[in-house]
Amino acid sequence: MAFLGGRGCFDGARARRYPRVTVTSPPVVRFAPSPTGYLHVGGAHSALANWMFARRHGGRFLLRIEDTDTERNRPDLLDGVLDMLRWLGLDWDGEPVHQSDCVGDHRAAADALLASGDAYWCDCSPEQVQARAKERGGPPGYDGHCRDRGLAEGAGPLRFRVPPGTTAWTDLVRGEVSFDNATIEDFVLLRSNGTPMFLLANAVDDAAMGVTHVIRGEDHVNGTPKYLLILRALGRTEPTAFAHMPLLVNESRKKLSKRRDDVSVASYRDEGFLPEAMVNYLSLLGWGPPDGVEVRPIAEIVDLYDLADVNPSPAFFDRKKLLHVNGEWIRGLALDDFLARARPFLPGDDAAAALAALGPLVQERVRLLSEVADMVDFLWMDEPPVDDAAWDKVMVRGKAAPEMLDASTAELTALEGWTADGISAAVERAAITAGFTKPDGSPQMAKAPAPVRVATTGRSVGPPLWESLAALGRDRTLARLAAARVRLAG
RNA sequence: GCCCCCGUCGUCCAGCGGCCCAGGACAUCGGCCUUUCAAGCCGGCAACGCGGGUUCGAAUCCCGUCGGGGGUGCCA
């Protein structure tokens, strides 16, 4: 059978949780997305596992586009997926294989199975199958009705004749998994219209592509015995290794769903998550580095990551921790790199210049690139928005706001030069004038600058004030202090 | 219903028979630092689902039980 190729190369060795994964010849793995237009974080998780495995063992990471039954083979939808893989840095080897180009192989495999007696034609409609199951009272599913009827190709589907016995494999992350074949119904290989079903196409394509290790989500465990049965019936003798990764779940421990969860990798990118952080965090779901150092380059993780160490239980996709990891990565960026990456999240050159003026001070205060704009908007906007809560708290209910604004205006007007240090000293003097003093007469700087900050930036939090005002300039600083004073009086 | 998988702090991991009255990280709480906010540092709270075994000794092995999830399409 020409379409069956590839070589097996899984060897168990060294007791660990399960045999540590060793590879004796270059492995071939694949990620098989459907062209849905977006990459799901769960998909990214298993794509990453495949990619890391290939890179770690010097193998090949292939892509196969499962586009057989999808509405249309729309290139734009595929691009959405490929773009995200590129963004994450998961580069694949060779050109992606389109499953739709392989239907000939699928048919050939079906023919072979029919010829060997491992498949047979059926003429039961789904309704009939269902009706009989209901009547039987037992489990739903096909009952083998047409097994021995010797039907010729007709209006019905081609079914696989599941043999008696058990089907088992040693899963790289789960250990021994076995199924009693009696619990597996005679599943459909070819639809009534002659098109191949996922299971057949999947198994045949993997064999044709020489896939040695199938690494995918746990939701595929149940399909594995069928996959194995098909390949065995087709005479493939090379063993395929399997690794079923833990599912990514939401707060209610349910598989992440497009409907109710944020699952699109693109949406995380658009929020300002760094691809390095994304991939770093994803690697931490189901696995942990032996030395406990969680935030680190993916290259290091590739060297440390072993499928035998993957925890098989479902993992909660924790946005809070992702944010933390992202913050670490942002702070670790070189300044120029940080500015460049933040640029797309800023509205224009003025904003970019504003960010550049306070670069490092902003960099260590954001966890998302999308947060930078709000931190420097007071620098490039003529009239930055005033946070009502901040105004109310500091200006209205806070103490001595008018006095502080007046004193600051006087000190800053008289200030020689316009530097952060000078501004700092000026505001300290203003604090004393305005009555913000500690028992020992020193200025109470924890509170005093608040009115100045709200007046000039519109917010109660932000980058350090002295540097902010230095960047703002004397004229604009004084103008805003005056405007705030007017608003306060009014 | 049937099949399969899973079960250590709220969460993600460590733990592979004694080093564990369980360790790290995130979150959370408190403190320090401090011009706000972050960052950083210090400290606190917090878990082996339950029941039986095996063993001198079990979070670690076995059985059961309970709980959770996944799969049960002529979708992929």
PDB file of N, CA and C in Angstrom, chain A residues 314-363:
ATOM      1  N   PRO A 314      -6.866  18.092  33.442  1.00  0.00           N
ATOM      2  CA  PRO A 314      -7.222  19.327  32.749  1.00  0.00           C
ATOM      3  C   PRO A 314      -6.619  20.544  33.444  1.00  0.00           C
ATOM      4  N   ALA A 315      -6.287  21.559  32.673  1.00  0.00           N
ATOM      5  CA  ALA A 315      -5.681  22.760  33.242  1.00  0.00           C
ATOM      6  C   ALA A 315      -6.546  23.992  32.992  1.00  0.00           C
ATOM      7  N   PHE A 316      -6.702  24.781  34.032  1.00  0.00           N
ATOM      8  CA  PHE A 316      -7.498  26.004  33.949  1.00  0.00           C
ATOM      9  C   PHE A 316      -6.674  27.094  33.252  1.00  0.00           C
ATOM     10  N   PHE A 317      -7.243  27.689  32.251  1.00  0.00           N
ATOM     11  CA  PHE A 317      -6.548  28.765  31.535  1.00  0.00           C
ATOM     12  C   PHE A 317      -6.727  30.027  32.374  1.00  0.00           C
ATOM     13  N   ASP A 318      -5.688  30.388  33.101  1.00  0.00           N
ATOM     14  CA  ASP A 318      -5.753  31.471  34.077  1.00  0.00           C
ATOM     15  C   ASP A 318      -5.219  32.793  33.519  1.00  0.00           C
ATOM     16  N   ARG A 319      -6.144  33.648  33.146  1.00  0.00           N
ATOM     17  CA  ARG A 319      -5.770  34.919  32.563  1.00  0.00           C
ATOM     18  C   ARG A 319      -4.909  35.761  33.500  1.00  0.00           C
ATOM     19  N   LYS A 320      -5.174  35.656  34.788  1.00  0.00           N
ATOM     20  CA  LYS A 320      -4.397  36.428  35.769  1.00  0.00           C
ATOM     21  C   LYS A 320      -2.917  36.057  35.697  1.00  0.00           C
ATOM     22  N   LYS A 321      -2.682  34.780  35.611  1.00  0.00           N
ATOM     23  CA  LYS A 321      -1.278  34.361  35.567  1.00  0.00           C
ATOM     24  C   LYS A 321      -0.657  34.720  34.219  1.00  0.00           C
ATOM     25  N   LEU A 322      -1.460  34.638  33.192  1.00  0.00           N
ATOM     26  CA  LEU A 322      -0.973  35.019  31.857  1.00  0.00           C
ATOM     27  C   LEU A 322      -0.544  36.490  31.916  1.00  0.00           C
ATOM     28  N   LEU A 323      -1.346  37.312  32.577  1.00  0.00           N
ATOM     29  CA  LEU A 323      -1.035  38.733  32.701  1.00  0.00           C
ATOM     30  C   LEU A 323       0.295  38.923  33.433  1.00  0.00           C
ATOM     31  N   HIS A 324       0.474  38.169  34.475  1.00  0.00           N
ATOM     32  CA  HIS A 324       1.724  38.273  35.219  1.00  0.00           C
ATOM     33  C   HIS A 324       2.919  37.911  34.344  1.00  0.00           C
ATOM     34  N   VAL A 325       2.777  36.803  33.631  1.00  0.00           N
ATOM     35  CA  VAL A 325       3.862  36.370  32.754  1.00  0.00           C
ATOM     36  C   VAL A 325       4.129  37.438  31.697  1.00  0.00           C
ATOM     37  N   ASN A 326       3.047  38.022  31.190  1.00  0.00           N
ATOM     38  CA  ASN A 326       3.215  39.054  30.169  1.00  0.00           C
ATOM     39  C   ASN A 326       3.956  40.269  30.728  1.00  0.00           C
ATOM     40  N   GLY A 327       3.601  40.637  31.966  1.00  0.00           N
ATOM     41  CA  GLY A 327       4.262  41.773  32.595  1.00  0.00           C
ATOM     42  C   GLY A 327       5.758  41.516  32.732  1.00  0.00           C
ATOM     43  N   GLU A 328       6.093  40.312  33.088  1.00  0.00           N
ATOM     44  CA  GLU A 328       7.502  39.960  33.240  1.00  0.00           C
ATOM     45  C   GLU A 328       8.221  40.101  31.896  1.00  0.00           C
ATOM     46  N   TRP A 329       7.564  39.619  30.867  1.00  0.00           N
ATOM     47  CA  TRP A 329       8.176  39.695  29.542  1.00  0.00           C
ATOM     48  C   TRP A 329       8.304  41.131  29.067  1.00  0.00           C
ATOM     49  N   ILE A 330       7.297  41.936  29.337  1.00  0.00           N
ATOM     50  CA  ILE A 330       7.360  43.334  28.916  1.00  0.00           C
ATOM     51  C   ILE A 330       8.511  44.040  29.620  1.00  0.00           C
ATOM     52  N   ARG A 331       8.630  43.817  30.907  1.00  0.00           N
ATOM     53  CA  ARG A 331       9.700  44.477  31.656  1.00  0.00           C
ATOM     54  C   ARG A 331      11.078  44.003  31.203  1.00  0.00           C
ATOM     55  N   GLY A 332      11.115  42.797  30.663  1.00  0.00           N
ATOM     56  CA  GLY A 332      12.394  42.268  30.222  1.00  0.00           C
ATOM     57  C   GLY A 332      12.822  42.722  28.831  1.00  0.00           C
ATOM     58  N   LEU A 333      11.939  43.443  28.152  1.00  0.00           N
ATOM     59  CA  LEU A 333      12.255  43.897  26.796  1.00  0.00           C
ATOM     60  C   LEU A 333      13.286  45.037  26.811  1.00  0.00           C
ATOM     61  N   ALA A 334      14.100  45.104  25.779  1.00  0.00           N
ATOM     62  CA  ALA A 334      15.008  46.240  25.640  1.00  0.00           C
ATOM     63  C   ALA A 334      14.107  47.437  25.366  1.00  0.00           C
ATOM     64  N   LEU A 335      14.499  48.608  25.808  1.00  0.00           N
ATOM     65  CA  LEU A 335      13.640  49.785  25.661  1.00  0.00           C
ATOM     66  C   LEU A 335      13.158  50.000  24.229  1.00  0.00           C
ATOM     67  N   ASP A 336      14.071  49.939  23.297  1.00  0.00           N
ATOM     68  CA  ASP A 336      13.699  50.154  21.891  1.00  0.00           C
ATOM     69  C   ASP A 336      12.654  49.141  21.441  1.00  0.00           C
ATOM     70  N   ASP A 337      12.851  47.924  21.857  1.00  0.00           N
ATOM     71  CA  ASP A 337      11.932  46.865  21.483  1.00  0.00           C
ATOM     72  C   ASP A 337      10.559  47.135  22.095  1.00  0.00           C
ATOM     73  N   PHE A 338      10.589  47.547  23.337  1.00  0.00           N
ATOM     74  CA  PHE A 338       9.327  47.858  24.016  1.00  0.00           C
ATOM     75  C   PHE A 338       8.577  48.954  23.263  1.00  0.00           C
ATOM     76  N   LEU A 339       9.288  50.012  22.916  1.00  0.00           N
ATOM     77  CA  LEU A 339       8.649  51.132  22.215  1.00  0.00           C
ATOM     78  C   LEU A 339       8.093  50.681  20.868  1.00  0.00           C
ATOM     79  N   ALA A 340       8.867  49.856  20.190  1.00  0.00           N
ATOM     80  CA  ALA A 340       8.427  49.382  18.874  1.00  0.00           C
ATOM     81  C   ALA A 340       7.175  48.514  18.995  1.00  0.00           C
ATOM     82  N   ARG A 341       7.163  47.671  19.986  1.00  0.00           N
ATOM     83  CA  ARG A 341       6.006  46.782  20.138  1.00  0.00           C
ATOM     84  C   ARG A 341       4.767  47.528  20.616  1.00  0.00           C
ATOM     85  N   ALA A 342       4.997  48.600  21.345  1.00  0.00           N
ATOM     86  CA  ALA A 342       3.851  49.365  21.855  1.00  0.00           C
ATOM     87  C   ALA A 342       3.259  50.266  20.776  1.00  0.00           C
ATOM     88  N   ARG A 343       4.074  50.597  19.796  1.00  0.00           N
ATOM     89  CA  ARG A 343       3.655  51.534  18.743  1.00  0.00           C
ATOM     90  C   ARG A 343       2.275  51.234  18.138  1.00  0.00           C
ATOM     91  N   PRO A 344       1.998  49.981  17.772  1.00  0.00           N
ATOM     92  CA  PRO A 344       0.683  49.692  17.183  1.00  0.00           C
ATOM     93  C   PRO A 344      -0.482  49.957  18.125  1.00  0.00           C
ATOM     94  N   PHE A 345      -0.188  50.119  19.395  1.00  0.00           N
ATOM     95  CA  PHE A 345      -1.269  50.348  20.356  1.00  0.00           C
ATOM     96  C   PHE A 345      -1.457  51.828  20.649  1.00  0.00           C
ATOM     97  N   LEU A 346      -0.697  52.652  19.920  1.00  0.00           N
ATOM     98  CA  LEU A 346      -0.803  54.094  20.114  1.00  0.00           C
ATOM     99  C   LEU A 346      -1.454  54.723  18.886  1.00  0.00           C
ATOM    100  N   PRO A 347      -2.204  55.799  19.102  1.00  0.00           N
ATOM    101  CA  PRO A 347      -2.969  56.413  18.014  1.00  0.00           C
ATOM    102  C   PRO A 347      -2.154  57.200  16.993  1.00  0.00           C
ATOM    103  N   GLY A 348      -0.961  57.608  17.317  1.00  0.00           N
ATOM    104  CA  GLY A 348      -0.228  58.394  16.326  1.00  0.00           C
ATOM    105  C   GLY A 348       1.190  58.701  16.749  1.00  0.00           C
ATOM    106  N   ASP A 349       1.870  59.485  15.948  1.00  0.00           N
ATOM    107  CA  ASP A 349       3.257  59.822  16.236  1.00  0.00           C
ATOM    108  C   ASP A 349       3.410  60.630  17.520  1.00  0.00           C
ATOM    109  N   ASP A 350       2.435  61.498  17.780  1.00  0.00           N
ATOM    110  CA  ASP A 350       2.513  62.297  19.004  1.00  0.00           C
ATOM    111  C   ASP A 350       2.508  61.385  20.223  1.00  0.00           C
ATOM    112  N   ALA A 351       1.626  60.419  20.154  1.00  0.00           N
ATOM    113  CA  ALA A 351       1.522  59.487  21.271  1.00  0.00           C
ATOM    114  C   ALA A 351       2.806  58.670  21.400  1.00  0.00           C
ATOM    115  N   ALA A 352       3.360  58.298  20.267  1.00  0.00           N
ATOM    116  CA  ALA A 352       4.595  57.516  20.292  1.00  0.00           C
ATOM    117  C   ALA A 352       5.720  58.348  20.908  1.00  0.00           C
ATOM    118  N   ALA A 353       5.750  59.615  20.569  1.00  0.00           N
ATOM    119  CA  ALA A 353       6.778  60.491  21.122  1.00  0.00           C
ATOM    120  C   ALA A 353       6.570  60.638  22.627  1.00  0.00           C
ATOM    121  N   ALA A 354       5.314  60.741  23.022  1.00  0.00           N
ATOM    122  CA  ALA A 354       4.998  60.868  24.441  1.00  0.00           C
ATOM    123  C   ALA A 354       5.486  59.644  25.200  1.00  0.00           C
ATOM    124  N   LEU A 355       5.244  58.492  24.617  1.00  0.00           N
ATOM    125  CA  LEU A 355       5.669  57.262  25.279  1.00  0.00           C
ATOM    126  C   LEU A 355       7.194  57.218  25.375  1.00  0.00           C
ATOM    127  N   ALA A 356       7.836  57.634  24.298  1.00  0.00           N
ATOM    128  CA  ALA A 356       9.297  57.606  24.281  1.00  0.00           C
ATOM    129  C   ALA A 356       9.866  58.478  25.396  1.00  0.00           C
ATOM    130  N   ALA A 357       9.160  59.592  25.695  1.00  0.00           N
ATOM    131  CA  ALA A 357       9.647  60.513  26.726  1.00  0.00           C
ATOM    132  C   ALA A 357       9.666  59.860  28.104  1.00  0.00           C
ATOM    133  N   LEU A 358       8.747  58.950  28.346  1.00  0.00           N
ATOM    134  CA  LEU A 358       8.672  58.315  29.660  1.00  0.00           C
ATOM    135  C   LEU A 358       8.918  56.805  29.592  1.00  0.00           C
ATOM    136  N   GLY A 359       9.439  56.368  28.473  1.00  0.00           N
ATOM    137  CA  GLY A 359       9.631  54.954  28.199  1.00  0.00           C
ATOM    138  C   GLY A 359       9.810  53.982  29.349  1.00  0.00           C
ATOM    139  N   PRO A 360      10.957  54.002  29.998  1.00  0.00           N
ATOM    140  CA  PRO A 360      11.235  53.006  31.045  1.00  0.00           C
ATOM    141  C   PRO A 360      10.250  53.080  32.206  1.00  0.00           C
ATOM    142  N   LEU A 361       9.797  54.301  32.485  1.00  0.00           N
ATOM    143  CA  LEU A 361       8.872  54.455  33.615  1.00  0.00           C
ATOM    144  C   LEU A 361       7.529  53.806  33.310  1.00  0.00           C
ATOM    145  N   VAL A 362       7.159  53.812  32.053  1.00  0.00           N
ATOM    146  CA  VAL A 362       5.895  53.190  31.657  1.00  0.00           C
ATOM    147  C   VAL A 362       6.090  51.681  31.535  1.00  0.00           C
ATOM    148  N   GLN A 363       7.190  51.314  30.966  1.00  0.00           N
ATOM    149  CA  GLN A 363       7.473  49.896  30.733  1.00  0.00           C
ATOM    150  C   GLN A 363       7.337  49.042  31.989  1.00  0.00           C
TER     151      GLN A 363
END
